[in-house]
CSV table of C-alpha atoms in Angstrom, one decimal:
chain,number,residue,atom,x,y,z
R,1,ASN,CA,7.9,-7.2,17.4
R,2,ALA,CA,8.1,-8.6,13.6
R,3,GLY,CA,6.4,-6.4,11.0
R,4,VAL,CA,3.8,-7.8,8.7
R,5,MET,CA,5.0,-10.8,7.2
R,6,GLN,CA,4.0,-12.0,3.8
R,7,ASN,CA,4.9,-15.3,2.1
R,8,PRO,CA,6.0,-16.5,-0.3
R,9,ARG,CA,7.9,-13.4,-1.7
R,10,HIS,CA,7.7,-14.7,-5.1
R,11,LEU,CA,5.3,-17.2,-6.6
R,12,VAL,CA,5.1,-18.8,-10.0
R,13,ARG,CA,2.1,-20.5,-11.1
R,14,ARG,CA,0.9,-22.1,-14.3
R,15,ARG,CA,-2.4,-20.9,-15.7
R,16,GLY,CA,-5.3,-22.8,-14.2
R,17,GLN,CA,-3.4,-23.5,-10.9
R,18,GLU,CA,-4.3,-22.1,-7.5
R,19,ALA,CA,-2.3,-19.5,-5.8
R,20,ARG,CA,-2.2,-19.1,-1.9
R,21,LEU,CA,-0.7,-16.0,-0.5
R,22,ARG,CA,-0.2,-15.7,3.3
R,23,CYS,CA,-0.1,-12.5,5.5
R,24,SER,CA,0.6,-12.7,9.1
R,25,PRO,CA,-0.2,-9.1,10.6
R,26,MET,CA,1.8,-7.4,13.4
R,27,LYS,CA,1.4,-8.8,16.7
R,28,GLY,CA,-1.7,-7.5,18.2
R,29,HIS,CA,-3.2,-6.4,15.0
R,30,SER,CA,-6.5,-7.8,14.2
R,31,HIS,CA,-7.4,-5.8,11.0
R,32,VAL,CA,-5.9,-6.9,7.7
R,33,TYR,CA,-6.1,-5.3,4.3
R,34,TRP,CA,-5.1,-6.8,1.0
R,35,TYR,CA,-4.0,-4.7,-2.1
R,36,ARG,CA,-3.0,-5.6,-5.6
R,37,GLN,CA,-0.5,-3.6,-7.7
R,38,LEU,CA,-0.8,-4.4,-11.3
R,39,PRO,CA,2.4,-3.6,-13.5
R,40,GLU,CA,2.8,0.1,-14.0
R,41,GLU,CA,-0.3,0.8,-12.0
R,42,GLY,CA,-0.9,2.0,-8.4
R,43,LEU,CA,-2.0,0.0,-5.5
R,44,LYS,CA,-6.0,-1.0,-5.5
R,45,PHE,CA,-7.9,-2.1,-2.6
R,46,MET,CA,-9.1,-5.6,-2.6
R,47,VAL,CA,-10.4,-6.6,0.9
R,48,TYR,CA,-10.7,-5.8,4.5
R,49,LEU,CA,-10.9,-8.3,7.2
R,50,GLN,CA,-11.1,-8.6,10.8
R,51,LYS,CA,-10.5,-12.0,12.7
R,52,GLU,CA,-13.0,-14.4,11.1
R,53,ASN,CA,-14.9,-11.8,9.4
R,54,ILE,CA,-14.9,-10.1,6.0
R,55,ILE,CA,-15.8,-6.6,6.4
R,56,ASP,CA,-15.4,-5.1,3.0
R,57,GLU,CA,-14.6,-7.0,0.0
R,58,SER,CA,-15.8,-4.4,-2.7
R,59,GLY,CA,-12.4,-4.4,-4.4
R,60,MET,CA,-12.4,-8.2,-4.9
R,61,PRO,CA,-13.1,-9.7,-8.3
R,62,LYS,CA,-16.3,-11.5,-8.3
R,63,GLU,CA,-14.8,-14.8,-9.3
R,64,ARG,CA,-11.9,-17.1,-8.5
R,65,PHE,CA,-10.7,-14.6,-5.7
R,66,SER,CA,-11.2,-15.2,-2.0
R,67,ALA,CA,-9.8,-14.3,1.5
R,68,GLU,CA,-10.0,-15.3,4.8
R,69,PHE,CA,-8.5,-14.4,8.3
R,70,PRO,CA,-9.1,-17.2,10.7
R,71,LYS,CA,-8.9,-17.1,14.4
R,72,GLU,CA,-5.8,-18.8,14.4
R,73,GLY,CA,-3.0,-18.4,11.7
R,74,PRO,CA,-2.3,-16.0,8.9
R,75,SER,CA,-4.7,-14.3,6.5
R,76,ILE,CA,-5.0,-16.1,3.1
R,77,LEU,CA,-5.7,-14.6,-0.3
R,78,ARG,CA,-6.6,-17.3,-2.5
R,79,ILE,CA,-6.8,-17.3,-6.2
R,80,GLN,CA,-8.3,-20.2,-8.1
R,81,GLN,CA,-7.5,-21.1,-11.8
R,82,VAL,CA,-4.9,-18.3,-12.3
R,83,VAL,CA,-4.8,-16.5,-15.5
R,84,ARG,CA,-2.0,-14.3,-16.9
R,85,GLY,CA,-3.8,-11.1,-15.8
R,86,ASP,CA,-3.5,-12.1,-12.2
R,87,SER,CA,0.3,-11.5,-12.4
R,88,ALA,CA,0.8,-8.6,-10.0
R,89,ALA,CA,2.3,-7.7,-6.6
R,90,TYR,CA,-0.1,-8.4,-3.7
R,91,PHE,CA,0.5,-6.4,-0.5
R,92,CYS,CA,-1.0,-7.0,2.8
R,93,ALA,CA,-1.4,-4.3,5.6
R,94,SER,CA,-2.4,-4.5,9.2
R,95,SER,CA,-3.6,-2.1,11.8
R,96,LEU,CA,-4.4,-2.1,15.3
R,97,LEU,CA,-7.7,-0.3,14.9
R,98,GLY,CA,-10.2,-0.5,12.3
R,99,GLN,CA,-12.8,1.4,10.5
R,100,GLY,CA,-12.8,5.0,10.4
R,101,MET,CA,-10.2,5.1,13.1
R,102,ASN,CA,-7.1,7.4,12.9
R,103,THR,CA,-4.6,4.5,12.9
R,104,GLU,CA,-1.4,3.6,11.2
R,105,ALA,CA,-1.2,0.8,8.9
R,106,PHE,CA,1.9,-1.2,8.4
R,107,PHE,CA,2.6,-3.0,5.0
R,108,GLY,CA,4.3,-6.3,4.3
R,109,GLN,CA,7.0,-6.9,1.5
R,110,GLY,CA,4.5,-8.1,-0.8
R,111,THR,CA,4.1,-11.3,-2.9
R,112,ARG,CA,4.9,-11.1,-6.4
R,113,LEU,CA,2.9,-13.6,-8.5
R,114,THR,CA,3.7,-14.5,-11.8
R,115,VAL,CA,1.5,-16.6,-14.0
R,116,VAL,CA,3.1,-18.4,-16.8
T,1,LYS,CA,-10.9,10.4,-12.2
T,2,ASN,CA,-8.8,8.9,-9.4
T,3,GLU,CA,-9.6,9.9,-5.8
T,4,VAL,CA,-5.9,10.7,-5.2
T,5,GLU,CA,-3.7,12.6,-7.6
T,6,GLN,CA,0.0,13.0,-7.2
T,7,SER,CA,2.5,15.3,-9.0
T,8,PRO,CA,4.9,15.2,-10.4
T,9,GLN,CA,4.8,11.5,-11.9
T,10,ASN,CA,8.4,11.4,-12.2
T,11,LEU,CA,11.2,13.5,-10.8
T,12,THR,CA,15.0,13.7,-11.1
T,13,ALA,CA,17.0,15.8,-8.8
T,14,GLN,CA,20.7,16.3,-8.2
T,15,GLU,CA,22.0,15.3,-4.8
T,16,GLY,CA,21.6,17.9,-2.3
T,17,GLU,CA,18.5,19.4,-3.8
T,18,PHE,CA,15.3,20.2,-2.0
T,19,ILE,CA,12.4,18.0,-3.4
T,20,THR,CA,8.7,18.5,-3.1
T,21,ILE,CA,6.0,15.8,-4.0
T,22,ASN,CA,2.4,16.9,-4.1
T,23,CYS,CA,-0.9,15.0,-3.5
T,24,SER,CA,-4.4,16.2,-3.8
T,25,TYR,CA,-7.5,14.2,-2.9
T,26,SER,CA,-11.2,14.4,-3.4
T,27,VAL,CA,-12.7,12.3,-0.7
T,28,GLY,CA,-13.3,12.9,3.0
T,29,ILE,CA,-10.5,11.3,4.9
T,30,SER,CA,-9.4,10.0,8.4
T,31,ALA,CA,-5.9,10.1,7.7
T,32,LEU,CA,-3.2,10.5,4.8
T,33,HIS,CA,-0.3,8.3,4.5
T,34,TRP,CA,2.9,8.7,2.7
T,35,LEU,CA,4.6,5.7,1.6
T,36,GLN,CA,8.0,4.7,0.2
T,37,GLN,CA,8.4,1.7,-2.4
T,38,HIS,CA,11.9,0.8,-3.5
T,39,PRO,CA,12.2,-1.1,-6.9
T,40,GLY,CA,11.3,-4.7,-6.3
T,41,GLY,CA,10.8,-4.2,-2.8
T,42,GLY,CA,8.0,-3.7,-0.2
T,43,ILE,CA,6.3,-0.7,1.1
T,44,VAL,CA,7.5,1.5,4.0
T,45,SER,CA,5.0,4.0,5.6
T,46,LEU,CA,6.9,7.1,6.1
T,47,PHE,CA,4.1,9.2,7.8
T,48,MET,CA,0.5,9.3,8.8
T,49,LEU,CA,-1.1,12.7,9.1
T,50,SER,CA,-4.6,13.9,9.9
T,51,SER,CA,-3.6,17.6,10.4
T,52,GLY,CA,-0.6,20.0,10.4
T,53,LYS,CA,2.9,18.8,9.8
T,54,LYS,CA,5.4,16.1,10.7
T,55,LYS,CA,9.2,15.8,10.5
T,56,HIS,CA,11.3,12.7,10.6
T,57,GLY,CA,15.0,13.4,9.8
T,58,ARG,CA,15.3,15.0,6.3
T,59,LEU,CA,11.5,14.3,5.6
T,60,ILE,CA,8.8,16.7,6.3
T,61,ALA,CA,5.2,16.1,5.5
T,62,THR,CA,2.3,18.6,5.5
T,63,ILE,CA,-1.4,18.5,5.1
T,64,ASN,CA,-4.2,21.2,4.5
T,65,ILE,CA,-7.3,19.6,5.3
T,66,GLN,CA,-9.4,22.4,3.9
T,67,GLU,CA,-7.7,22.5,0.7
T,68,LYS,CA,-7.6,18.6,0.6
T,69,HIS,CA,-3.8,18.7,-0.2
T,70,SER,CA,-0.6,17.5,1.3
T,71,SER,CA,3.1,17.8,0.4
T,72,LEU,CA,6.0,15.5,1.2
T,73,HIS,CA,9.4,17.4,1.2
T,74,ILE,CA,12.9,15.8,1.2
T,75,THR,CA,15.8,18.2,2.1
T,76,ALA,CA,19.2,17.6,1.2
T,77,SER,CA,18.3,14.9,-1.3
T,78,HIS,CA,20.6,11.7,-1.4
T,79,PRO,CA,20.7,8.9,-3.9
T,80,ARG,CA,19.4,6.6,-1.4
T,81,ASP,CA,16.2,8.4,-1.3
T,82,SER,CA,15.6,7.3,-5.0
T,83,ALA,CA,12.3,5.4,-4.7
T,84,VAL,CA,8.6,5.7,-5.6
T,85,TYR,CA,6.7,7.8,-3.0
T,86,ILE,CA,3.0,6.9,-2.9
T,87,CYS,CA,0.4,9.0,-1.1
T,88,ALA,CA,-2.7,7.2,0.2
T,89,VAL,CA,-5.7,8.3,1.9
T,90,ARG,CA,-8.0,6.4,4.3
T,91,THR,CA,-11.7,6.8,4.2
T,92,GLY,CA,-13.8,4.3,6.0
T,93,ASN,CA,-12.6,0.9,5.5
T,94,GLN,CA,-10.5,1.6,2.5
T,95,PHE,CA,-7.2,3.2,1.5
T,96,TYR,CA,-6.9,4.9,-1.9
T,97,PHE,CA,-3.8,5.4,-3.5
T,98,GLY,CA,-2.1,7.7,-5.8
T,99,THR,CA,-0.1,6.2,-8.6
T,100,GLY,CA,3.1,7.3,-7.2
T,101,THR,CA,6.1,9.7,-7.9
T,102,SER,CA,9.2,8.1,-9.1
T,103,LEU,CA,12.0,9.8,-7.6
T,104,THR,CA,15.7,9.6,-8.9
T,105,VAL,CA,18.5,11.3,-7.2
T,106,ILE,CA,21.6,11.8,-9.1
T,107,PRO,CA,25.1,11.8,-7.3
């Protein structure tokens, strides 16, 4: 049973380009969480998704950022028109159970986005 | 003020020493996690706690729900334990994270 898979591991984008980050949860997990870790800072919650639904996006910047978790395929975090301040490590986690449940979350290796 | 506070921020120890990392939180939680992050690497979940104490090898994690406090202990520390240790609490939909404790174990 593979763990949470994120790709790419490293992504370089020029300012103004789009970045697409992918997260495949653990087999059987239908709850996905995205986090951002800015340089020298702790992890911050961005968005929580279930299959085909955004449950909580209170941590997402209002513009340029979007996330989806389709019925088939990985969850995608999309950043349009990237700026230097978007450079960070983006981590995905998945869990078997969701809101309010005492369930373990498993983390991916992260995608390190560098905007040049 | 952060929902999760960790101490110390940085810790250097000699190989073999007993290490304690502390975590205090201010929100109601359904679970507390201890995570390990190696430089440039991903995040590994070490423990998930909702009460009491758990042990895995040389690692021990405890939680006191009434005091909203958790500790991570490493016995007989080894250089390969060098990493950032992060306390995270789950409340509702979200995780809140401490800023991490950077541990360096010197041979």
